[in-house]
Coordinates of C-alpha atoms in Angstrom, one line a residue:
Chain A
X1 CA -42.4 -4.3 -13.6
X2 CA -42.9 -7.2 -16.0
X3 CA -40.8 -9.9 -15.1
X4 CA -41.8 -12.4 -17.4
X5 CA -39.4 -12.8 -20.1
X6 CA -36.7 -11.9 -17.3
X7 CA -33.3 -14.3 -17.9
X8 CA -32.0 -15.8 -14.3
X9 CA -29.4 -13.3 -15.0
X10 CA -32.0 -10.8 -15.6
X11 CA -33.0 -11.5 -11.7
X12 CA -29.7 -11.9 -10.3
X13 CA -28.9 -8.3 -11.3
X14 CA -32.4 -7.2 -10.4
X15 CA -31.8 -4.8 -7.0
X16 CA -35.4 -6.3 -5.6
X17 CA -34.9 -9.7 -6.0
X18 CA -31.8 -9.9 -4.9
X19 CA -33.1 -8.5 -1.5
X20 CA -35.0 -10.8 -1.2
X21 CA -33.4 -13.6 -1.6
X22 CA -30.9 -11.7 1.1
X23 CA -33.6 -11.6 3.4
X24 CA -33.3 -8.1 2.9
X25 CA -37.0 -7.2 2.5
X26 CA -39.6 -6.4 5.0
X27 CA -42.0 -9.0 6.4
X28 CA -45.2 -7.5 4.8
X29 CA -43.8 -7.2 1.6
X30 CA -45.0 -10.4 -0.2
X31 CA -44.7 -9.7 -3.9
X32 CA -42.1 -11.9 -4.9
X33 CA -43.3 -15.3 -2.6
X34 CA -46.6 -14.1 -4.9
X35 CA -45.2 -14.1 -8.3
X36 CA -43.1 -17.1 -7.8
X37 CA -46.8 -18.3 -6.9
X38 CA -48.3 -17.3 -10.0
X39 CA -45.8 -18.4 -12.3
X40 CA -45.0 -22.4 -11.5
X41 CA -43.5 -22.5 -14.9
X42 CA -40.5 -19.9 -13.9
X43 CA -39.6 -22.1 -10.7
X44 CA -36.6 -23.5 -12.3
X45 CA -35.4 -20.4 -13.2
X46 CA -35.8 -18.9 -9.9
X47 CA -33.8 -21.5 -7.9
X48 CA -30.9 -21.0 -10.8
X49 CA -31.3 -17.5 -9.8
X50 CA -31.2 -18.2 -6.3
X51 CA -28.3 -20.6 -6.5
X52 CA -25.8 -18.3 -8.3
X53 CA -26.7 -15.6 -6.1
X54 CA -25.7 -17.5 -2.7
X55 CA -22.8 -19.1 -5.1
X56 CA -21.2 -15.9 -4.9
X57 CA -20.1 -15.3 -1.6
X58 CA -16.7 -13.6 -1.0
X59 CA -13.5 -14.4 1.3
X60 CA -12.9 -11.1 3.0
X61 CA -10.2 -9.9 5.7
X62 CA -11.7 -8.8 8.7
X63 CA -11.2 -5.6 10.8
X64 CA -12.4 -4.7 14.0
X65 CA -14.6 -2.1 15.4
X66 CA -12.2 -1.1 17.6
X67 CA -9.6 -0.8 15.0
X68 CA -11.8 1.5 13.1
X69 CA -12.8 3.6 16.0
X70 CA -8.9 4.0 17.0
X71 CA -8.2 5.0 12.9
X72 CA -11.0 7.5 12.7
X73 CA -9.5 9.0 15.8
X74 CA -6.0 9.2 14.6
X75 CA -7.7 11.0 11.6
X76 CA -9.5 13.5 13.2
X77 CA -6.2 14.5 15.7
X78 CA -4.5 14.8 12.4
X79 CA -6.8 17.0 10.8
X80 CA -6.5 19.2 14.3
X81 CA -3.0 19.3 13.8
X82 CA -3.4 20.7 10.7
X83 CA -5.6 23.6 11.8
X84 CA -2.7 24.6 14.0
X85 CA -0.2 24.7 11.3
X86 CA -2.9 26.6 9.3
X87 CA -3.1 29.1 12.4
X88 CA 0.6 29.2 13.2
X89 CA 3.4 30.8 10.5
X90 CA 5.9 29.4 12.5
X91 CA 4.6 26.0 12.6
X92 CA 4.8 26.0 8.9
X93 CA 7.9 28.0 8.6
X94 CA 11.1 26.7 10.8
X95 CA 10.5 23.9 8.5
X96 CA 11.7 25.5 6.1
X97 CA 14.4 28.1 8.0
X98 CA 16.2 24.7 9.0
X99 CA 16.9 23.3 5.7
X100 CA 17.5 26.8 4.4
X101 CA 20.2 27.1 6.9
X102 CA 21.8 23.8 5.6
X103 CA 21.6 24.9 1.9
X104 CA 23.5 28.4 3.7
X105 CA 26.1 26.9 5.0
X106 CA 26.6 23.9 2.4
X107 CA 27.3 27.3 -0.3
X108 CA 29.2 29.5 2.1
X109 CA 31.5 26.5 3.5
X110 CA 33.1 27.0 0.0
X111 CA 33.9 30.5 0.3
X112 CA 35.4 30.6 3.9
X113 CA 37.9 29.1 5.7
X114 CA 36.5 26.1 6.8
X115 CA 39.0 26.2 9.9
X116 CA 38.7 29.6 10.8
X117 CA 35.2 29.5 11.1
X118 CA 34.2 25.8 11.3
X119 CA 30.6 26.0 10.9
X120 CA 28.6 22.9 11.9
X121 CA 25.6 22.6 10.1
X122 CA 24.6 20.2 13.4
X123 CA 25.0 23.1 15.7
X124 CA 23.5 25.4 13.4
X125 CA 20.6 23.4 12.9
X126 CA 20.1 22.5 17.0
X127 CA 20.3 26.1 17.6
X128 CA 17.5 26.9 14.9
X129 CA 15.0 24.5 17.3
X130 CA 12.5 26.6 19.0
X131 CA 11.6 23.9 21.8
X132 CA 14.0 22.9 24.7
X133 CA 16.4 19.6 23.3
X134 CA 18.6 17.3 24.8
X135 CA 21.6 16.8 23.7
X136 CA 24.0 13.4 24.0
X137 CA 27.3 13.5 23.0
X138 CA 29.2 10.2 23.1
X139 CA 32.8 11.0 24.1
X140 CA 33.3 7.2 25.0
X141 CA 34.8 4.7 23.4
X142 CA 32.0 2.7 23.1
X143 CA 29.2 3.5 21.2
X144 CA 25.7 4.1 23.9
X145 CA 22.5 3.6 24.0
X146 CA 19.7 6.2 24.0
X147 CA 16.0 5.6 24.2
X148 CA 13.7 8.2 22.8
X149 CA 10.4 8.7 24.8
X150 CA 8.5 7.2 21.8
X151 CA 10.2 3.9 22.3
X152 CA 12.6 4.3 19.4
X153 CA 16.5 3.0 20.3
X154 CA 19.5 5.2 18.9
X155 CA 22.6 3.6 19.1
X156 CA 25.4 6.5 19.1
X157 CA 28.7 5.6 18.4
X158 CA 31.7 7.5 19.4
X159 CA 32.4 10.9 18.7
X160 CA 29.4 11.9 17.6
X161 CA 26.6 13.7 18.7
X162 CA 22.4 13.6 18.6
X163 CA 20.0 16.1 19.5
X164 CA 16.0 15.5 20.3
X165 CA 13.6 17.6 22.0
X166 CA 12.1 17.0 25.4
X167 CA 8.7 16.2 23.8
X168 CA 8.3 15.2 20.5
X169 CA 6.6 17.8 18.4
X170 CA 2.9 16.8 17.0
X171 CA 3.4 16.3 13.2
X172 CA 6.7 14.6 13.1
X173 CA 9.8 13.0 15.7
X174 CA 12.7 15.2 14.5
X175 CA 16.8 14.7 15.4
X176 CA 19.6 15.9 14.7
X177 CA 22.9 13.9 14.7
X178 CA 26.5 14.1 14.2
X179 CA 29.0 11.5 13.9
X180 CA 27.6 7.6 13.5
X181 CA 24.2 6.1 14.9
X182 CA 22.0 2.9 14.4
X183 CA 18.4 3.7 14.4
X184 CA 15.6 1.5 15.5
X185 CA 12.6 3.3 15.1
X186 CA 9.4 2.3 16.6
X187 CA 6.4 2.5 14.0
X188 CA 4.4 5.3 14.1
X189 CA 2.8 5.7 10.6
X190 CA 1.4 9.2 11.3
X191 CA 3.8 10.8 12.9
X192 CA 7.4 10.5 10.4
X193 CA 10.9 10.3 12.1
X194 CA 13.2 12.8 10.6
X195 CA 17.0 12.5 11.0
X196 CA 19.1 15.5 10.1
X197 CA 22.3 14.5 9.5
X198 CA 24.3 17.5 7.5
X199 CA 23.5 17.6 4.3
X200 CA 21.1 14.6 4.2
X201 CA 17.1 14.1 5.7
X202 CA 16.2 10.7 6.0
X203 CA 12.7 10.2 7.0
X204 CA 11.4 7.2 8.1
X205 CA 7.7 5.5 9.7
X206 CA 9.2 3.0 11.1
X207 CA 12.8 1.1 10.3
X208 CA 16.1 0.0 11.2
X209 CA 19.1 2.1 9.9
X210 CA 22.5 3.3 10.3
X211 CA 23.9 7.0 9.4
X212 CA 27.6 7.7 9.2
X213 CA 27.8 11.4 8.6
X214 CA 31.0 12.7 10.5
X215 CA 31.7 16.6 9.9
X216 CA 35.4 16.1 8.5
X217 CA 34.6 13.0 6.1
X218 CA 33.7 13.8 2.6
X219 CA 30.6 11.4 2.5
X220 CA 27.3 10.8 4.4
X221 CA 26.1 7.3 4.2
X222 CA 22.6 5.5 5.0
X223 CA 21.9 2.2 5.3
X224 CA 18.7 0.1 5.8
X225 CA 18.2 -3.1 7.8
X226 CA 14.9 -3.3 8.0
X227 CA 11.4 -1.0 6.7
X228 CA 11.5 1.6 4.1
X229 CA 13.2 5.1 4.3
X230 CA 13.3 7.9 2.0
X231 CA 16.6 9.9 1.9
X232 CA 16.5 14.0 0.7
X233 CA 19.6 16.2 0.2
X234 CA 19.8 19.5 1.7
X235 CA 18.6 21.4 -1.4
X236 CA 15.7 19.2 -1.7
X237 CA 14.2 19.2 1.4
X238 CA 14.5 23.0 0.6
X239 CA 11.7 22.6 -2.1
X240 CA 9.1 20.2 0.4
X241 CA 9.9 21.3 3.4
X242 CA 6.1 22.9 3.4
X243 CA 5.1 19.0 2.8
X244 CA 8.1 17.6 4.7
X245 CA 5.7 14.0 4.9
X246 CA 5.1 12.7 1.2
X247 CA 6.7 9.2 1.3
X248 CA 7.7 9.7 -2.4
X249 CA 10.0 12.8 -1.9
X250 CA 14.3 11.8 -2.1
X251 CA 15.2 8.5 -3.3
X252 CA 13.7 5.4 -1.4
X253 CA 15.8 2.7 0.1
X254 CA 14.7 -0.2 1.2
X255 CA 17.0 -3.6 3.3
X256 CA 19.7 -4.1 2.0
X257 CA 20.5 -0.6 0.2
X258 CA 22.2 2.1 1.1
X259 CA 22.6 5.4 -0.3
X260 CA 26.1 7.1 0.1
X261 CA 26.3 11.7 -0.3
X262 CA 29.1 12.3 -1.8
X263 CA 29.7 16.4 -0.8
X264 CA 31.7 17.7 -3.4
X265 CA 30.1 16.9 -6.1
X266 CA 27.1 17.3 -4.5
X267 CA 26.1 13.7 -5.6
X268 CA 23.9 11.2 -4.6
X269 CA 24.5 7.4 -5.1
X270 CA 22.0 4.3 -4.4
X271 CA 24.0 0.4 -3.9
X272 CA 23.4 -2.2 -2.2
X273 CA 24.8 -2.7 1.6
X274 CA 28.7 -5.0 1.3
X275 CA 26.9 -7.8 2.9
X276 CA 23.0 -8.2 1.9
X277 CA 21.4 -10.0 5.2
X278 CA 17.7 -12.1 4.7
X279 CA 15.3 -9.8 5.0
X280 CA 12.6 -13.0 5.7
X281 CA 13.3 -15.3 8.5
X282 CA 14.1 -18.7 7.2
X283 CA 11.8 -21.6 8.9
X284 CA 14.8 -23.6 10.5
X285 CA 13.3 -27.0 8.7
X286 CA 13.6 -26.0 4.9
X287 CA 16.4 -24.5 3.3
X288 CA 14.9 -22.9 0.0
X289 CA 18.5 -22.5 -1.1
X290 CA 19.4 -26.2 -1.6
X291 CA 18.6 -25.4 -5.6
X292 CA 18.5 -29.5 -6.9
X293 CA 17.8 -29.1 -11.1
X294 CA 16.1 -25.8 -10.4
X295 CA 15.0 -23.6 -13.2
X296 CA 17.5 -20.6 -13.2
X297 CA 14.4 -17.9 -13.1
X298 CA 13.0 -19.9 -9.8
X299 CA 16.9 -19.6 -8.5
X300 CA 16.9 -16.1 -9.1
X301 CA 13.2 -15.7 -7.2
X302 CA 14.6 -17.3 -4.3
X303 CA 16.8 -15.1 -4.1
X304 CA 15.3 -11.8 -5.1
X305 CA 12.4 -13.0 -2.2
X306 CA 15.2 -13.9 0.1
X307 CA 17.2 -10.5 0.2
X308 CA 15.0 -8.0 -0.9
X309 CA 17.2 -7.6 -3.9
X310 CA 15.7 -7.3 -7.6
X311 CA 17.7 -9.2 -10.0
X312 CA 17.3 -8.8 -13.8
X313 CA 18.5 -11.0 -16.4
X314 CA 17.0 -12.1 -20.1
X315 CA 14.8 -14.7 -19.2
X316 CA 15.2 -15.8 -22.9
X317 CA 18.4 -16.7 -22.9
X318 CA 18.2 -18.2 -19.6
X319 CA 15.7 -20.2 -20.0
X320 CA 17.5 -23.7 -20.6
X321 CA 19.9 -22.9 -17.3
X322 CA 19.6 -25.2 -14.6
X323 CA 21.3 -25.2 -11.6
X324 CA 22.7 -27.9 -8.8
X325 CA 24.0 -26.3 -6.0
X326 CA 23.4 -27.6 -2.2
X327 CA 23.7 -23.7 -1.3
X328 CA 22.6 -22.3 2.3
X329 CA 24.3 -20.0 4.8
X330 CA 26.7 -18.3 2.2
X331 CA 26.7 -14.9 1.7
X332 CA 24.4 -13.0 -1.3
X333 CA 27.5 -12.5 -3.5
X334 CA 29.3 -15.8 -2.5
X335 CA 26.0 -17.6 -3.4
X336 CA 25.6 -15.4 -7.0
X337 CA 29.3 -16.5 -7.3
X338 CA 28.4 -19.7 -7.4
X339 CA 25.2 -19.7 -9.2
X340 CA 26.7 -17.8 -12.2
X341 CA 29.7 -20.3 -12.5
X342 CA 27.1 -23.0 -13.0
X343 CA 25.4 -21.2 -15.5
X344 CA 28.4 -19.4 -16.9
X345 CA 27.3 -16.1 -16.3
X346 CA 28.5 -12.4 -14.7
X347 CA 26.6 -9.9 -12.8
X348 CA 27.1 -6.7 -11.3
X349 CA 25.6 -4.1 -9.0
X350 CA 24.4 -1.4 -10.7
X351 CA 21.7 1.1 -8.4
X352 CA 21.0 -1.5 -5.6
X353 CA 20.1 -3.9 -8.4
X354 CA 21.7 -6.6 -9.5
X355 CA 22.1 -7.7 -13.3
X356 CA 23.4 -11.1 -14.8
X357 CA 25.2 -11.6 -18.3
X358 CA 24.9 -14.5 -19.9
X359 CA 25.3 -16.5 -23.2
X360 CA 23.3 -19.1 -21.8
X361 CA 23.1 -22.6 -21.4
X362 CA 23.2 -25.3 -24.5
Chain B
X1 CA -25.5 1.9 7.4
X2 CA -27.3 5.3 7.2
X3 CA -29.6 5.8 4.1
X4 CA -28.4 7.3 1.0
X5 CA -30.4 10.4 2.1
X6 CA -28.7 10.5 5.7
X7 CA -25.2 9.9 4.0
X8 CA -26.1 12.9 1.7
X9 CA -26.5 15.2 4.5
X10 CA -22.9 14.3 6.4
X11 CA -21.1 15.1 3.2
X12 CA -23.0 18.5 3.2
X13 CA -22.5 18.9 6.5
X14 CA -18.8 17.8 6.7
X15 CA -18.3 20.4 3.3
X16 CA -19.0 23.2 5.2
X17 CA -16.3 22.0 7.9
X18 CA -18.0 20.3 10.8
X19 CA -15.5 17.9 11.9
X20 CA -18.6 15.3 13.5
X21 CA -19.8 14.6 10.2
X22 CA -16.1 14.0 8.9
X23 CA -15.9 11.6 11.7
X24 CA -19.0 9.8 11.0
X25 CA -18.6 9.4 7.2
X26 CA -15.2 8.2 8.6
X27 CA -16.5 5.7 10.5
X28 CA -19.2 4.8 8.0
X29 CA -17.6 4.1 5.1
X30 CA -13.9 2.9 6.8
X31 CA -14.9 -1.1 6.5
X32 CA -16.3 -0.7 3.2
X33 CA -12.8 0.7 1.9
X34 CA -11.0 -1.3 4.0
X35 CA -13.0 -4.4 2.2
X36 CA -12.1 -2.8 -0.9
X37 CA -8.8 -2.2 -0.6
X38 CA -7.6 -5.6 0.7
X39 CA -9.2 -7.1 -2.4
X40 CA -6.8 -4.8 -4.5
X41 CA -3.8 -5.9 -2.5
X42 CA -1.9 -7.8 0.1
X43 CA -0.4 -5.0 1.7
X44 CA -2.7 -4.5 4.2
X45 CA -1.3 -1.6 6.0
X46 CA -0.9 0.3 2.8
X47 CA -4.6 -0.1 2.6
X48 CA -5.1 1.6 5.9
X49 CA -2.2 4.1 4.7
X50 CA -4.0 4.9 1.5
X51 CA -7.3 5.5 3.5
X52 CA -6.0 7.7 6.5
X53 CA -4.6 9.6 3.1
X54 CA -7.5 10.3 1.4
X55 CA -10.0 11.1 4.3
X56 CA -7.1 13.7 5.1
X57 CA -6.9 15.2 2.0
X58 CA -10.6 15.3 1.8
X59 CA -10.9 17.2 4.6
X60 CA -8.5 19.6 3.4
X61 CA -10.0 20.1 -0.2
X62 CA -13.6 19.5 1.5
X63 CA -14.6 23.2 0.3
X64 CA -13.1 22.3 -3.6
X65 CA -15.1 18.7 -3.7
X66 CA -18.7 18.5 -5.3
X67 CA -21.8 17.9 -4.1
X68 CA -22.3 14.2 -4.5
X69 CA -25.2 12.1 -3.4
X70 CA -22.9 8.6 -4.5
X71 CA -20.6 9.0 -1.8
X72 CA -19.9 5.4 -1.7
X73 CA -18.5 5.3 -5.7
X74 CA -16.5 8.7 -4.8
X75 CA -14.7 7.0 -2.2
X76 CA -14.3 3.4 -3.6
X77 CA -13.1 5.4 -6.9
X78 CA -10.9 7.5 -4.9
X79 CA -8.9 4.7 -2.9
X80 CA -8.8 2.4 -6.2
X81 CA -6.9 5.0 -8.0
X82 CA -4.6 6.0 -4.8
X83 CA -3.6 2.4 -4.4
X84 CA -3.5 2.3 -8.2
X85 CA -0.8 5.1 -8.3
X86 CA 1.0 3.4 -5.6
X87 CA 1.5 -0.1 -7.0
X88 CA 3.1 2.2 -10.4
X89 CA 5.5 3.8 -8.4
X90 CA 6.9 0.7 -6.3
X91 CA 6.6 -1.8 -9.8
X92 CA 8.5 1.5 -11.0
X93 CA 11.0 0.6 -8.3
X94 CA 11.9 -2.6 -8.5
X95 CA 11.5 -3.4 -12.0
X96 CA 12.4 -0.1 -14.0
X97 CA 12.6 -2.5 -17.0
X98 CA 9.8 -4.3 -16.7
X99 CA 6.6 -2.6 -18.2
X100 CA 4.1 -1.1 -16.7
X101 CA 0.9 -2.7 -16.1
X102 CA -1.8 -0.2 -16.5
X103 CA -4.4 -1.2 -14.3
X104 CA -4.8 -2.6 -11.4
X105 CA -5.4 -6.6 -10.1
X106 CA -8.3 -8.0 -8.4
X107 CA -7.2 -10.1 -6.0
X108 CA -10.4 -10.9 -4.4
X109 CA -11.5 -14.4 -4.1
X110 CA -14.5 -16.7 -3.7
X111 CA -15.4 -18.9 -1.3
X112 CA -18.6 -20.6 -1.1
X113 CA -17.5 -23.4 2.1
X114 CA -19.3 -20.8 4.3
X115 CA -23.0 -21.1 2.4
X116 CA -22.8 -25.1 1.5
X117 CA -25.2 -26.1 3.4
X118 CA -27.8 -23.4 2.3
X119 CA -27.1 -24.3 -1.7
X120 CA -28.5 -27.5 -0.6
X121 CA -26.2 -29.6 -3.6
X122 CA -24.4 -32.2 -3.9
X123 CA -20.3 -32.8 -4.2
X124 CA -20.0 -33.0 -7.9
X125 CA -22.0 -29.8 -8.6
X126 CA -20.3 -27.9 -5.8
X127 CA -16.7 -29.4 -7.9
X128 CA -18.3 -27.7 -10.9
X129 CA -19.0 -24.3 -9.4
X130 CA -15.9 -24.1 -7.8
X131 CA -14.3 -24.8 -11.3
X132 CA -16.2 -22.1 -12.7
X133 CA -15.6 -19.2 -9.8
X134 CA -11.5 -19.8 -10.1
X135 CA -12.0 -19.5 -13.6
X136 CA -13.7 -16.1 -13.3
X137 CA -11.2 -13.6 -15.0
X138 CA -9.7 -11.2 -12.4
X139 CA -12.1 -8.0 -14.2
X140 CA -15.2 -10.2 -14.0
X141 CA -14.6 -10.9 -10.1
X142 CA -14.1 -6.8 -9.6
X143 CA -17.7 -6.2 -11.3
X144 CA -19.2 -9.0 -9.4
X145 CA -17.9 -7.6 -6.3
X146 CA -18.7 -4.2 -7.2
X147 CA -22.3 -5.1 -8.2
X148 CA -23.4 -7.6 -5.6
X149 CA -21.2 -6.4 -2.6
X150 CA -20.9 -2.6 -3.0
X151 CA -24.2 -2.2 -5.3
X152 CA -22.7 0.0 -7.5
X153 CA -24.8 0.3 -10.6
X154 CA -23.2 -0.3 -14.0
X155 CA -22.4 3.2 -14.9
X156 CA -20.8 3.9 -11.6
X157 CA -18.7 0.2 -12.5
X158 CA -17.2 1.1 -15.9
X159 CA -16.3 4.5 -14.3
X160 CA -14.5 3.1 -11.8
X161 CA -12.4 0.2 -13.7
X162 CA -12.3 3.0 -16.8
X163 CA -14.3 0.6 -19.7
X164 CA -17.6 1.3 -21.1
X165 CA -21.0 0.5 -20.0
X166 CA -21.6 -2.3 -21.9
X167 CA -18.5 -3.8 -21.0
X168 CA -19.3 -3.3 -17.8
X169 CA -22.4 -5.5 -18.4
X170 CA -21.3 -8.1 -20.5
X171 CA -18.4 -8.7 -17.9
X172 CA -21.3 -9.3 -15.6
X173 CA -23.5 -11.5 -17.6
X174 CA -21.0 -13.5 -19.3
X175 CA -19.6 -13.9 -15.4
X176 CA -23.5 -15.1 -14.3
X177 CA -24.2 -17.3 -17.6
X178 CA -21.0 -19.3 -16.4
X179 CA -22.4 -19.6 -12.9
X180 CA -25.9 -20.6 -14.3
X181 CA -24.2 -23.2 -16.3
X182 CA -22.9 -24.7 -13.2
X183 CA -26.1 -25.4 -12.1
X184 CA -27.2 -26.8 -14.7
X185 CA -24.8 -29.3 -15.2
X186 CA -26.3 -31.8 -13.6
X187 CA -30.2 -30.9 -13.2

């Protein structure tokens, strides 16, 4: 290799040099210490070489051994899970025979007398289960606790019902629930919690949120406190129940919305929760919401960062707005309230989104 | 690290379905994308998400992939594009008006505090190059990192961020004639 009419970038992206500079070479290897040798006049150039090299060293975010060992592990029980469900039919299948039976019932519950014959898709879908489940009903007036060998915390509220099984099955924590329940669900990336509640699947890693879904009312609703969900009606979870795990099946919700199934029309409807909470904890010595001559967009960050809750406006028209306002443990909408007075504007809610009018400002 | 030859052989082995060889090539290559992917984006644990992913699906296309003796570029290729797809569908989400961005954003950053005693310079030049490493353009730190920390060569680059060869290059030696200059400033 000629080096000689070699630019320092030349030897920067030259493999051999670059090792050794690194140190990367073996001992006995000598040629470059030689040619630097034999060429006094390409010193300079060298160093330069040298220098930007060791310039360009990286911040990078660390991960342990350990860590790796325990994620290769989780990989490989994974991919012997799948070799059972390759093996077994009816690991595959009852997937799909317990969302068929909902999709049954939701079209025959037209047809038939729904008093006559009452058909429960919770009962129908508990008695589909192949493995031994346990079943609490809560026939208090006080809603209970339940904790779920996997450390997850169902809060049952009364009247309703809620199904597990005695061991949780390998690819996924399944229940079934009637009535009204606050889930806190311990994280568990590769395994998914499912909740079957009538019509609706919400499937979850790891999360806080409610389900109302009583038998005689004419809507299911889901809301989210905290974590991601992703929320399937019957008939969909027909189509991927064979891949009942993709995180971008249903419609996602995350704090703050909720999604409410209306059941005739079959409908589904994504909003925000009545009463967005913080979905960051505040540091008790700053208030970010004491706005003093603050840009309207850097208002509306706050915000959006603050609850979780994308807010869209014209940035155009905006973009003289200012606002004043000494604002801190109001509500979301009391706090838009004011905001939009200031900068005489509107907004509404429309899909878990909120969107501001304005004619802006001078 | 195993040699390229050694990594050759896992993947050949862990094609025809032996589960050790998956394990290794696991294990291998799980800090390299782990490296990768952190520089890509803040959400860690959708890095490790977007791993566990494709290691699984690899195993379960391992008969359909190729024979490939870069596994390193298949895999950093692979996870790039996953947490590419993923950052379209959440943007998607929150801001269904907003246009899409059609690549995706180096995040990774320099720091040269760690190696200032072995540059061996003084305050005002070290002011200098850190002036010209935070001006680096997001796409000239990616081929930086890809060259000097993954050793990709440039072919395997400009496959991987989707531009030509010689864009690939010049993004590289426009990058390195800024550093030089550095250096230079004062003698």
């Amino acid at each position: 290799m000629d080096y000689i009419h070699y630019s320092a970038e030349d030897f920067i992206v030259d493999d051999y040099f670059r090792k050794w500079v690194n140190g990367q070479l073996p001992q006995e290897d000598t040629f470059w210490p030689e040619w630097v040798r034999h060429h006094p006049e390409k010193e300079a150039l060298i160093s330069q070489a040298k220098f930007v090299l060791k310039a360009l060293e990286m911040k990078h975010i660390p991960i342990t051994d350990a860590k790796v060992s325990d994620k290769v592990r989780q990989m490989l029980e994974e991919t012997d899970a799948q070799l059972t469900v390759e093996r077994s039919f009816w690991a595959t299948n009852w997937w799909k025979l317990a969302a068929a039976v909902v999709l049954v019932l939701g079209i025959s519950g037209y047809f038939l007398n729904q008093k006559l014959l009452n058909p429960t898709r919770y009962d129908e879908l508990v008695m589909a289960q192949a493995n031994p489940t346990i079943e609490k009903v809560n026939n208090s007036n006080q809603p209970i606790k339940i904790s779920l060998s996997d450390g997850s915390i169902i809060t049952l509220q009364p009247k309703s019902k809620l199904s597990y099984p005695e061991t949780f099955a390998k690819e996924a924590r399944t229940v079934f629930l009637s009535g009204e329940g606050f889930f806190d669900i311990a994280k568990n990336p590769r395994k998914p919690f499912l909740v079957y509640a009538n019509e609706l699947v919400t499937k979850v890693l790891g999360t806080s949120f409610s389900i109302r879904a009583f038998e005689k009312d004419k809507d299911v609703v889901v809301k989210v406190f905290t974590g991601k969900v992703s929320v399937l009606s019957g008939k969909e979870a027909v189509h991927t129940a064979s891949q009942p795990f993709s995180q971008t099946d249903g419609v996602i919700l995350m704090p703050n919305q909720m999604v409410i199934y209306e059941r005739t029309p079959d409908k589904l409807t994504k909003t925000l929760v009545e009463n967005p909470k913080m979905i960051v904890p505040q540091p008790i010595d700053s208030n970010p919401f004491n706005f003093q001559n603050t840009p309207v967009s850097q208002t509306f960050e706050v915000l959006e960062k603050g609850y979780g809750v994308p807010i869209l406006y014209d940035e155009e028209v905006l973009k003289n707005c200012t606002v004043t306002a000494p604002l801190g443990s109001e509500s979301l909408y009391e706090k838009l309230d004011i905001i939009c007075k200031v900068i005489r504007a509107t907004y509404e809610v429309v899909d878990a989104q909120i969107i501001i009018t304005s004619k802006g400002c001078k | 690290m195993p040699n390229d030859t050694e990594v050759a052989e896992l993947w050949l082995a862990f094609k025809k379905g032996d589960k050790g060889a998956f394990g290794s090539l696991a294990t291998v290559f799980y800090k390299t994308l782990y490296n990768y992917g952190t520089k890509l984006t803040t959400d860690y644990t959708l890095v490790e998400d977007c791993i566990q992913d494709l290691f699984l699906e690899m195993w379960k296309r391992r008969e359909f992939l190729g024979e490939t003796e870069h596994v390193r570029f298949y895999l950093l290729k692979a996870l790039r594009r996953k947490l590419f797809l993923e950052k379209k569908t959440s943007d998607k989400r929150l801001h269904q008006f907003i246009e899409n961005t059609d690549d995706i954003d180096f995040i990774g950053e320099f720091s040269i505090e760690s190696r200032i005693i072995e540059l061996e310079t003084t305050e005002q030049h070290l002011k200098k190059l850190n002036q010209v490493l935070t001006q680096l353009s997001k796409r000239e730190r990616e081929v930086i990192y890809l060259k000097f920390y993954q050793e990709l060569d440039y072919e395997q680059i400009a496959s991987l961020m989707a531009i030509n060869y010689q864009s690939a290059r010049n993004l590289i030696y426009n990058a390195l004639k800024g550093l030089k200059s550095a250096w230079q400033h004062d003698g």
